[in-house]
Short mmCIF file of C-alpha atoms and ligand atoms in Angstrom, two decimals:
data_model
loop_
_atom_site.label_atom_id
_atom_site.label_comp_id
_atom_site.label_asym_id
_atom_site.label_seq_id
_atom_site.Cartn_x
_atom_site.Cartn_y
_atom_site.Cartn_z
CA MET M 114 -14.43 18.17 -21.24
CA ILE M 115 -15.78 15.43 -18.03
CA LYS M 116 -17.08 16.18 -16.03
CA ILE M 117 -19.20 13.81 -12.54
CA GLU M 118 -21.65 15.83 -10.75
CA HIS M 119 -23.42 14.01 -7.42
CA LEU M 120 -22.87 10.40 -9.16
CA VAL M 121 -23.73 7.76 -6.79
CA LYS M 122 -24.38 3.94 -7.92
CA ASN M 123 -26.03 1.61 -5.31
CA TYR M 124 -25.72 -2.33 -6.18
CA GLY M 125 -28.40 -3.51 -3.41
CA SER M 126 -27.78 -2.29 0.23
CA ASN M 127 -24.13 -1.78 -0.50
CA CYS M 128 -23.12 1.89 -1.89
CA ALA M 129 -20.63 1.46 -4.31
CA VAL M 130 -20.02 5.13 -5.57
CA ASP M 131 -21.70 7.47 -3.05
CA ASP M 132 -22.78 11.22 -4.10
CA ILE M 133 -19.12 11.95 -6.00
CA SER M 134 -18.66 15.15 -8.03
CA PHE M 135 -15.60 16.31 -10.21
CA GLU M 136 -14.07 17.56 -13.39
CA VAL M 137 -11.20 17.03 -16.35
CA GLU M 138 -9.96 19.77 -17.95
CA GLU M 139 -8.94 19.91 -21.81
CA GLY M 140 -5.57 17.88 -21.60
CA GLU M 141 -5.25 17.17 -18.51
CA ILE M 142 -4.03 13.61 -17.61
CA VAL M 143 -5.82 13.42 -13.81
CA GLY M 144 -5.16 10.44 -12.67
CA PHE M 145 -7.90 7.81 -10.51
CA LEU M 146 -7.59 7.23 -7.11
CA GLY M 147 -7.87 4.54 -4.70
CA PRO M 148 -7.68 1.88 -2.74
CA ASN M 149 -9.42 -1.56 -4.01
CA GLY M 150 -13.25 -1.86 -3.58
CA ALA M 151 -13.40 2.28 -3.57
CA GLY M 152 -15.27 2.43 -6.59
CA LYS M 153 -12.53 4.07 -9.63
CA SER M 154 -13.70 0.72 -11.99
CA THR M 155 -17.48 1.49 -10.58
CA THR M 156 -16.76 5.06 -12.17
CA MET M 157 -15.48 4.89 -14.99
CA ASN M 158 -17.70 2.03 -16.23
CA ILE M 159 -20.23 4.87 -16.40
CA LEU M 160 -18.18 6.91 -17.34
CA THR M 161 -17.84 5.94 -20.59
CA GLY M 162 -21.14 4.21 -20.61
CA TYR M 163 -20.79 0.77 -19.24
CA LEU M 164 -23.09 0.29 -16.29
CA SER M 165 -26.00 2.32 -15.64
CA SER M 166 -26.02 5.40 -12.57
CA THR M 167 -28.94 5.05 -9.90
CA SER M 168 -28.08 8.85 -9.90
CA GLY M 169 -26.12 12.13 -10.99
CA LYS M 170 -24.38 12.82 -13.59
CA ALA M 171 -21.79 12.23 -16.30
CA SER M 172 -20.93 14.10 -19.37
CA ILE M 173 -17.79 14.30 -21.90
CA ALA M 174 -17.55 17.58 -23.80
CA GLY M 175 -21.48 18.34 -22.79
CA ILE M 176 -23.28 14.89 -24.36
CA ASP M 177 -24.71 13.53 -20.56
CA ILE M 178 -23.39 9.78 -20.94
CA LEU M 179 -26.19 8.55 -19.61
CA THR M 180 -28.56 10.35 -22.47
CA ASP M 181 -26.85 10.29 -26.11
CA PRO M 182 -24.67 7.16 -24.91
CA ILE M 183 -23.95 6.70 -28.37
CA GLY M 184 -23.51 10.61 -29.19
CA ALA M 185 -20.38 10.28 -25.99
CA LYS M 186 -19.09 7.30 -26.86
CA LYS M 187 -17.90 8.49 -29.75
CA LEU M 188 -15.60 11.34 -27.68
CA ILE M 189 -14.13 8.18 -25.58
CA GLY M 190 -11.12 5.40 -25.66
CA TYR M 191 -10.92 3.28 -23.23
CA LEU M 192 -8.96 0.49 -22.47
CA PRO M 193 -10.30 -1.22 -19.68
CA GLU M 194 -8.49 -3.27 -16.76
CA GLN M 195 -8.47 -6.58 -18.18
CA PRO M 196 -8.00 -5.60 -22.10
CA PRO M 197 -10.41 -6.33 -24.88
CA LEU M 198 -8.08 -8.43 -27.53
CA TYR M 199 -9.28 -11.04 -29.45
CA LEU M 200 -5.98 -13.74 -29.10
CA ASP M 201 -6.57 -15.57 -32.08
CA MET M 202 -6.57 -11.73 -33.94
CA THR M 203 -3.03 -11.30 -35.10
CA VAL M 204 -2.56 -7.18 -34.41
CA GLU M 205 -3.35 -6.27 -37.61
CA GLU M 206 -6.62 -7.42 -38.51
CA TYR M 207 -7.65 -6.43 -34.93
CA LEU M 208 -7.37 -3.22 -35.58
CA ASN M 209 -8.10 -3.14 -38.33
CA PHE M 210 -11.60 -4.52 -36.78
CA ILE M 211 -11.81 -1.72 -34.29
CA TYR M 212 -11.79 1.00 -37.26
CA ASN M 213 -14.72 -1.57 -38.38
CA LEU M 214 -16.42 -2.04 -35.37
CA LYS M 215 -16.19 2.59 -34.49
CA GLY M 216 -17.09 3.19 -37.99
CA CYS M 217 -13.82 5.88 -38.81
CA ARG M 218 -14.17 7.13 -41.44
CA ILE M 219 -11.08 8.68 -44.18
CA ASP M 220 -13.99 12.13 -43.95
CA THR M 221 -14.27 12.29 -40.52
CA LEU M 222 -10.22 11.07 -39.30
CA GLY M 223 -9.06 14.12 -42.43
CA GLU M 224 -7.06 11.13 -42.91
CA SER M 225 -6.67 7.24 -44.85
CA ARG M 226 -7.06 4.08 -43.14
CA GLU M 227 -3.72 2.63 -43.62
CA ALA M 228 -2.47 6.24 -42.75
CA HIS M 229 -4.20 6.01 -39.37
CA LEU M 230 -3.36 3.17 -38.38
CA GLU M 231 0.36 3.22 -38.41
CA LYS M 232 0.31 6.60 -37.20
CA ILE M 233 -0.80 4.45 -33.74
CA CYS M 234 1.33 1.54 -34.75
CA ASP M 235 4.08 5.16 -34.10
CA THR M 236 3.50 6.39 -31.28
CA VAL M 237 2.62 3.17 -29.35
CA LYS M 238 5.09 1.06 -30.75
CA ILE M 239 3.66 -2.24 -32.62
CA LYS M 240 4.92 -1.71 -35.42
CA ASP M 241 7.54 -4.66 -35.02
CA VAL M 242 4.87 -7.45 -34.00
CA TYR M 243 1.88 -5.83 -36.54
CA HIS M 244 1.85 -9.65 -37.97
CA ARG M 245 2.32 -11.22 -35.21
CA VAL M 246 -1.00 -13.32 -33.49
CA ILE M 247 -1.81 -12.17 -30.37
CA ARG M 248 -1.15 -14.69 -27.58
CA ALA M 249 2.51 -14.63 -28.94
CA LEU M 250 2.94 -11.79 -27.43
CA SER M 251 4.47 -9.89 -23.93
CA LYS M 252 2.01 -8.85 -21.49
CA GLY M 253 3.31 -5.06 -22.19
CA TYR M 254 2.95 -5.95 -26.04
CA ARG M 255 -0.12 -6.76 -25.44
CA GLN M 256 -0.89 -3.96 -23.60
CA ARG M 257 0.28 -1.80 -25.99
CA VAL M 258 -1.93 -3.37 -28.45
CA GLY M 259 -5.32 -2.26 -25.87
CA ILE M 260 -4.11 1.33 -25.62
CA ALA M 261 -3.68 0.94 -29.65
CA GLN M 262 -8.22 0.67 -29.85
CA ALA M 263 -8.26 3.15 -27.72
CA LEU M 264 -7.41 5.47 -30.06
CA ILE M 265 -8.49 4.63 -32.71
CA GLY M 266 -11.15 7.10 -34.54
CA ASN M 267 -9.17 9.48 -32.13
CA PRO M 268 -11.22 10.60 -29.44
CA LYS M 269 -10.75 13.18 -26.80
CA VAL M 270 -10.73 11.91 -24.24
CA ILE M 271 -8.67 8.71 -23.30
CA ILE M 272 -9.88 6.03 -20.73
CA PHE M 273 -7.18 4.06 -18.44
CA ASP M 274 -8.05 1.77 -16.06
CA GLU M 275 -5.59 -0.06 -14.28
CA PRO M 276 -3.21 -0.10 -16.93
CA THR M 277 0.28 -1.07 -16.16
CA VAL M 278 -1.01 -4.19 -13.44
CA GLY M 279 0.44 -7.75 -14.32
CA LEU M 280 3.17 -5.38 -16.30
CA ASP M 281 7.62 -6.06 -14.95
CA PRO M 282 9.00 -2.71 -13.59
CA LYS M 283 11.14 -1.91 -17.45
CA GLN M 284 7.32 -1.99 -19.21
CA ILE M 285 5.52 -0.04 -16.19
CA ILE M 286 8.11 3.04 -17.59
CA GLU M 287 7.75 2.37 -21.21
CA ILE M 288 3.83 2.27 -20.47
CA ARG M 289 3.89 4.65 -18.09
CA ASN M 290 5.78 7.21 -20.52
CA LEU M 291 3.55 6.32 -23.22
CA ILE M 292 0.08 7.64 -21.47
CA ARG M 293 2.47 11.06 -20.24
CA GLY M 294 3.51 11.10 -24.16
CA LEU M 295 -1.01 10.79 -25.27
CA GLY M 296 -1.91 13.94 -22.25
CA LYS M 297 -0.43 16.52 -25.10
CA ALA M 298 -3.24 15.64 -27.48
CA HIS M 299 -5.98 14.20 -25.62
CA THR M 300 -7.81 14.91 -22.13
CA VAL M 301 -6.54 11.27 -19.70
CA ILE M 302 -7.94 9.30 -16.76
CA LEU M 303 -5.78 7.13 -14.99
CA SER M 304 -7.50 4.78 -12.69
CA THR M 305 -5.01 2.54 -9.68
CA HIS M 306 -4.11 2.00 -7.03
CA ILE M 307 -0.60 2.65 -7.47
CA LEU M 308 0.59 5.76 -5.53
CA GLN M 309 3.82 6.38 -8.10
CA GLU M 310 2.01 6.17 -10.99
CA VAL M 311 -0.25 8.78 -10.55
CA GLN M 312 3.00 11.01 -9.14
CA ALA M 313 4.83 10.04 -12.37
CA VAL M 314 2.20 10.56 -15.11
CA CYS M 315 -0.57 12.78 -13.57
CA ASP M 316 -1.42 16.55 -13.30
CA ARG M 317 -3.74 16.30 -10.12
CA ILE M 318 -5.15 13.86 -8.18
CA VAL M 319 -9.17 12.31 -7.64
CA ILE M 320 -8.55 10.48 -4.50
CA ILE M 321 -11.31 8.22 -3.88
CA ASN M 322 -12.28 5.63 -0.67
CA LYS M 323 -15.20 3.38 0.08
CA GLY M 324 -17.31 5.76 -2.81
CA LYS M 325 -16.49 9.62 -1.88
CA ILE M 326 -13.95 11.80 -2.76
CA VAL M 327 -11.30 12.66 0.16
CA ALA M 328 -8.78 14.26 -1.45
CA ASN M 329 -8.49 16.78 -5.42
CA GLU M 330 -5.46 17.80 -6.48
CA LYS M 331 -2.59 19.53 -8.50
CA THR M 332 -0.20 16.91 -7.52
CA GLU M 333 1.84 19.32 -6.78
CA ASN M 334 0.26 20.25 -4.10
CA ILE M 335 -1.54 16.92 -2.93
CA SER M 336 0.82 17.97 0.10
CA ALA M 337 -1.02 20.62 1.30
CA VAL M 338 -4.29 18.30 1.73
CA VAL M 339 -2.79 16.66 5.07
CA GLY M 340 0.54 19.64 6.18
CA ARG M 341 4.03 19.72 5.72
CA SER M 342 5.75 17.34 6.69
CA ARG M 343 6.32 16.46 10.24
CA ARG M 344 8.83 14.30 10.40
CA PHE M 345 12.53 14.98 10.71
CA ASN M 346 15.89 12.36 11.11
CA LEU M 347 17.49 14.11 13.45
CA LYS M 348 22.27 12.99 14.87
CA ILE M 349 22.48 13.93 18.39
CA CYS M 350 25.57 13.87 20.01
CA GLY M 351 25.50 12.60 23.89
CA PRO M 352 24.00 9.72 26.28
CA LYS M 353 21.32 8.22 24.03
CA LYS M 354 19.30 8.01 27.60
CA ASP M 355 19.67 11.51 28.01
CA VAL M 356 18.55 12.67 25.19
CA LEU M 357 15.83 10.39 24.15
CA ALA M 358 14.30 11.50 27.56
CA LEU M 359 14.54 15.06 26.76
CA LEU M 360 13.04 14.48 22.92
CA LYS M 361 10.57 12.29 25.09
CA GLY M 362 9.64 15.08 27.46
CA MET M 363 9.71 17.90 25.23
CA ALA M 364 5.61 19.41 24.23
CA GLY M 365 5.27 19.45 20.60
CA ILE M 366 6.67 16.33 20.31
CA SER M 367 4.33 13.62 19.42
CA TYR M 368 7.07 10.84 18.99
CA VAL M 369 10.51 9.98 19.10
CA GLU M 370 12.05 6.71 17.80
CA GLU M 371 15.75 5.74 18.30
CA LEU M 372 17.50 4.94 15.17
CA ALA M 373 20.60 1.99 14.04
CA GLY M 374 23.49 3.39 13.56
CA SER M 375 26.12 6.59 14.72
CA ASP M 376 28.25 9.12 13.14
CA GLY M 377 31.22 9.60 15.02
CA GLU M 378 30.01 10.83 18.80
CA ALA M 379 26.27 11.21 17.49
CA PHE M 380 22.99 9.13 17.53
CA ASN M 381 19.90 8.41 15.16
CA TYR M 382 16.69 9.41 15.65
CA MET M 383 13.83 10.09 13.93
CA ILE M 384 11.08 12.37 15.35
CA GLU M 385 7.43 13.37 14.75
CA SER M 386 6.09 16.19 16.04
CA GLU M 387 2.62 17.16 16.32
CA PRO M 388 0.21 18.41 13.82
CA GLY M 389 0.22 22.28 13.60
CA VAL M 390 3.29 22.53 15.24
CA ASP M 391 6.89 23.49 14.30
CA ILE M 392 9.08 22.22 16.60
CA ARG M 393 13.37 23.33 14.57
CA LYS M 394 13.86 26.01 16.83
CA LYS M 395 11.71 25.22 19.96
CA LEU M 396 14.10 22.13 19.33
CA PHE M 397 17.60 22.68 18.53
CA PHE M 398 17.45 25.46 22.03
CA ALA M 399 16.58 22.94 24.07
CA LEU M 400 18.81 21.11 23.29
CA ALA M 401 21.62 23.42 23.22
CA ASP M 402 20.82 24.08 26.41
CA ALA M 403 21.61 20.41 27.81
CA LYS M 404 25.00 20.43 26.25
CA PHE M 405 24.32 17.85 23.33
CA ALA M 406 24.86 19.04 20.06
CA LEU M 407 23.07 18.83 17.14
CA VAL M 408 25.02 18.16 14.61
CA GLY M 409 22.58 17.04 11.72
CA MET M 410 18.33 17.53 10.48
CA GLU M 411 16.32 15.89 7.97
CA ALA M 412 12.85 17.27 7.39
CA LEU M 413 11.41 13.72 5.52
CA GLY M 414 9.62 14.24 3.18
CA MET M 415 5.53 14.04 2.29
CA SER M 416 5.57 10.22 0.57
CA LEU M 417 2.55 10.16 -1.13
CA GLU M 418 2.20 6.78 0.78
CA ASP M 419 2.14 8.82 3.85
CA ILE M 420 -0.60 11.39 2.08
CA PHE M 421 -2.84 8.61 1.00
CA ILE M 422 -2.36 7.71 4.56
CA SER M 423 -4.12 10.66 5.49
CA VAL M 424 -6.75 12.30 3.22
CA VAL M 425 -7.48 7.91 3.65
CA ASP M 426 -7.56 8.22 7.62
CA GLN M 427 -9.62 11.60 7.40
CA SER M 428 -12.02 10.21 6.43
CA GLU M 429 -12.25 7.13 7.60
CA VAL M 430 -12.39 8.64 10.50
CA LYS M 431 -15.14 11.61 9.31
CA THR M 432 -17.39 8.52 9.27
CA VAL M 433 -16.86 6.62 12.31
CA ARG M 434 -16.53 9.39 14.50
CA ALA M 435 -20.22 8.96 14.88
CA ALA M 436 -20.44 4.90 15.33
CA ALA M 437 -17.80 5.21 17.22
CA PRO M 438 -16.99 9.00 19.04
CA ARG M 439 -12.85 7.76 20.19
CA GLN M 440 -11.85 5.92 17.03
CA ARG M 441 -7.74 7.89 16.40
CA ARG M 442 -5.24 7.33 13.38
CA PRO M 443 -2.94 5.47 14.05
CA LYS M 444 -0.30 6.35 15.45
CA GLY M 445 3.75 6.75 15.14
CA LYS M 446 5.45 2.96 15.39
CA GLU M 447 1.16 1.56 14.50
CA ARG M 448 1.60 3.98 10.66
CA PHE M 449 5.48 4.09 10.74
CA ALA M 450 3.47 -0.12 10.51
CA LEU M 451 1.15 1.07 7.84
CA GLU M 452 3.40 2.66 5.60
CA HIS M 453 6.25 -0.70 6.48
CA GLU M 454 3.59 -2.76 4.75
CA LEU M 455 2.14 -0.98 2.40
CA GLY M 456 6.26 -0.14 0.69
CA SER M 457 6.50 -4.59 1.03
CA SER M 458 3.76 -5.35 -0.53
CA LEU M 459 3.80 -2.92 -3.30
CA LEU M 460 7.41 -4.76 -3.17
CA GLU M 461 6.27 -7.56 -2.95
CA ASN M 462 3.72 -7.25 -6.11
CA ALA M 463 6.77 -5.57 -8.33
CA GLN M 464 8.64 -9.19 -7.44
CA LYS M 465 5.27 -11.19 -9.40
CA GLN M 466 4.87 -9.01 -11.64
CA ARG M 467 8.57 -9.19 -12.49
CA ALA M 468 8.54 -13.10 -11.79
CA GLU M 469 4.57 -13.58 -14.50
CA ALA M 470 6.92 -11.15 -16.91
CA ALA M 471 9.59 -13.59 -16.91
CA LEU M 472 7.58 -16.96 -17.39
CA GLN M 473 5.68 -14.98 -20.08
CA GLU M 474 8.85 -14.13 -21.58
CA THR M 475 9.77 -17.48 -21.83
CA GLU M 476 6.35 -18.58 -22.98
CA ASP M 477 6.44 -16.12 -26.18
CA ASP M 478 10.14 -17.42 -26.75
CA ASP M 479 8.85 -21.09 -26.71
P1 ADP Z 27 -12.63 -0.70 -7.75
O1 ADP Z 27 -12.61 -0.74 -8.76
O2 ADP Z 27 -12.00 0.70 -6.87
O3 ADP Z 27 -11.39 -1.73 -6.98
P2 ADP Z 27 -15.34 -1.11 -7.27
O4 ADP Z 27 -15.06 -0.03 -8.11
O5 ADP Z 27 -14.95 -2.78 -8.36
O6 ADP Z 27 -13.86 -0.12 -7.23
O7 ADP Z 27 -16.25 -1.37 -6.13
C1 ADP Z 27 -17.23 -0.72 -5.27
C2 ADP Z 27 -17.81 -1.84 -4.64
O8 ADP Z 27 -18.88 -1.52 -5.27
C3 ADP Z 27 -16.91 -2.46 -3.72
O9 ADP Z 27 -17.33 -3.10 -2.35
C4 ADP Z 27 -17.78 -3.70 -4.96
O10 ADP Z 27 -17.47 -4.87 -3.85
C5 ADP Z 27 -18.47 -3.15 -5.01
N1 ADP Z 27 -19.15 -3.84 -6.82
C6 ADP Z 27 -18.78 -3.57 -7.87
N2 ADP Z 27 -18.62 -4.44 -9.22
C7 ADP Z 27 -20.67 -4.80 -8.34
C8 ADP Z 27 -21.52 -6.26 -8.58
N3 ADP Z 27 -21.52 -5.85 -9.80
N4 ADP Z 27 -22.17 -6.26 -7.85
C9 ADP Z 27 -22.28 -6.11 -6.71
N5 ADP Z 27 -21.34 -4.74 -5.92
C10 ADP Z 27 -20.06 -5.10 -6.10
#
């Protein structure tokens, strides 16, 4: 349904999109994931005909967006990061305006204007604010109106650019459920920098970093990109100092950390094995030989954060290797610090968004 082939976009000497190719099948929901500045918006803007490419091809259902932009745009509903709303219009006025702008007709839609708009308002749950001025709506409702305008004309493809930015956690869940539901009747591309978003919503994940695609996998297979978990939480009985010495001295273990707390006679540790090493059996027998009872072993599943850091790291290592051959991936404590930082920034973001939403609701009530 969507095909991007060797797409390149240069802004002067800055290459924002660097020879990317990927396809989206009909009915798929694909997450386009990457850090800020990775090239997501540039790609979305080329795909929706807002921006020309330096070279390469983008097509929707076989129609080339560059050679037949109007034909291709008829197949696309687009929600940019900032929803294109006229705040002084009521929802009713705005949706009718978009209906006219898109040149919708009863004979092509197969239903009347009223029936079409009512169905969309039902889907995005904005019937109760249909006669209200958009300026008076909360951010969550405005986003729904933005989604409604994208759905007008029944486009085959819907493209969302960062659809949950600035929403509070409850609104985020509602919008994600809504997008998930749209996947039944539409092909959807969702651009985001939020890892949980793609995990919650998408069938497939395409990860972009510095203009290049670093992963393109089904959501459930994405961990295969970087191999299985190599981290374990352990509960081991025995003097801490001796247990730590044994773990640190063991071939195949690349990182050891003592964790807080204890469980009866056992203390807690976290280890990470070298890539490709299954350390479990060897560890069990080594501890048994030393008479340290292993009373707990829990594999730490790979979160999307791990995967993201890992694939982005790998691509960075590949691109910088020529210039700096000894560049290395962050390991152990350094890497966990990075993940922790990422977790904290997500939390901070959520808190900020909640505060903004509360403020917005107060304003709306006034
Ligand atoms: P993302 O959406 O992933 O945050 P963008 O596509 O907005 O990334 O940006 C990719 C790169 O292109 C960034 O380095 C950004 O600074 C640059 N860029 C984006 N738009 C412009 C522009 N209009 N002029 C020059 N550089 C731009």
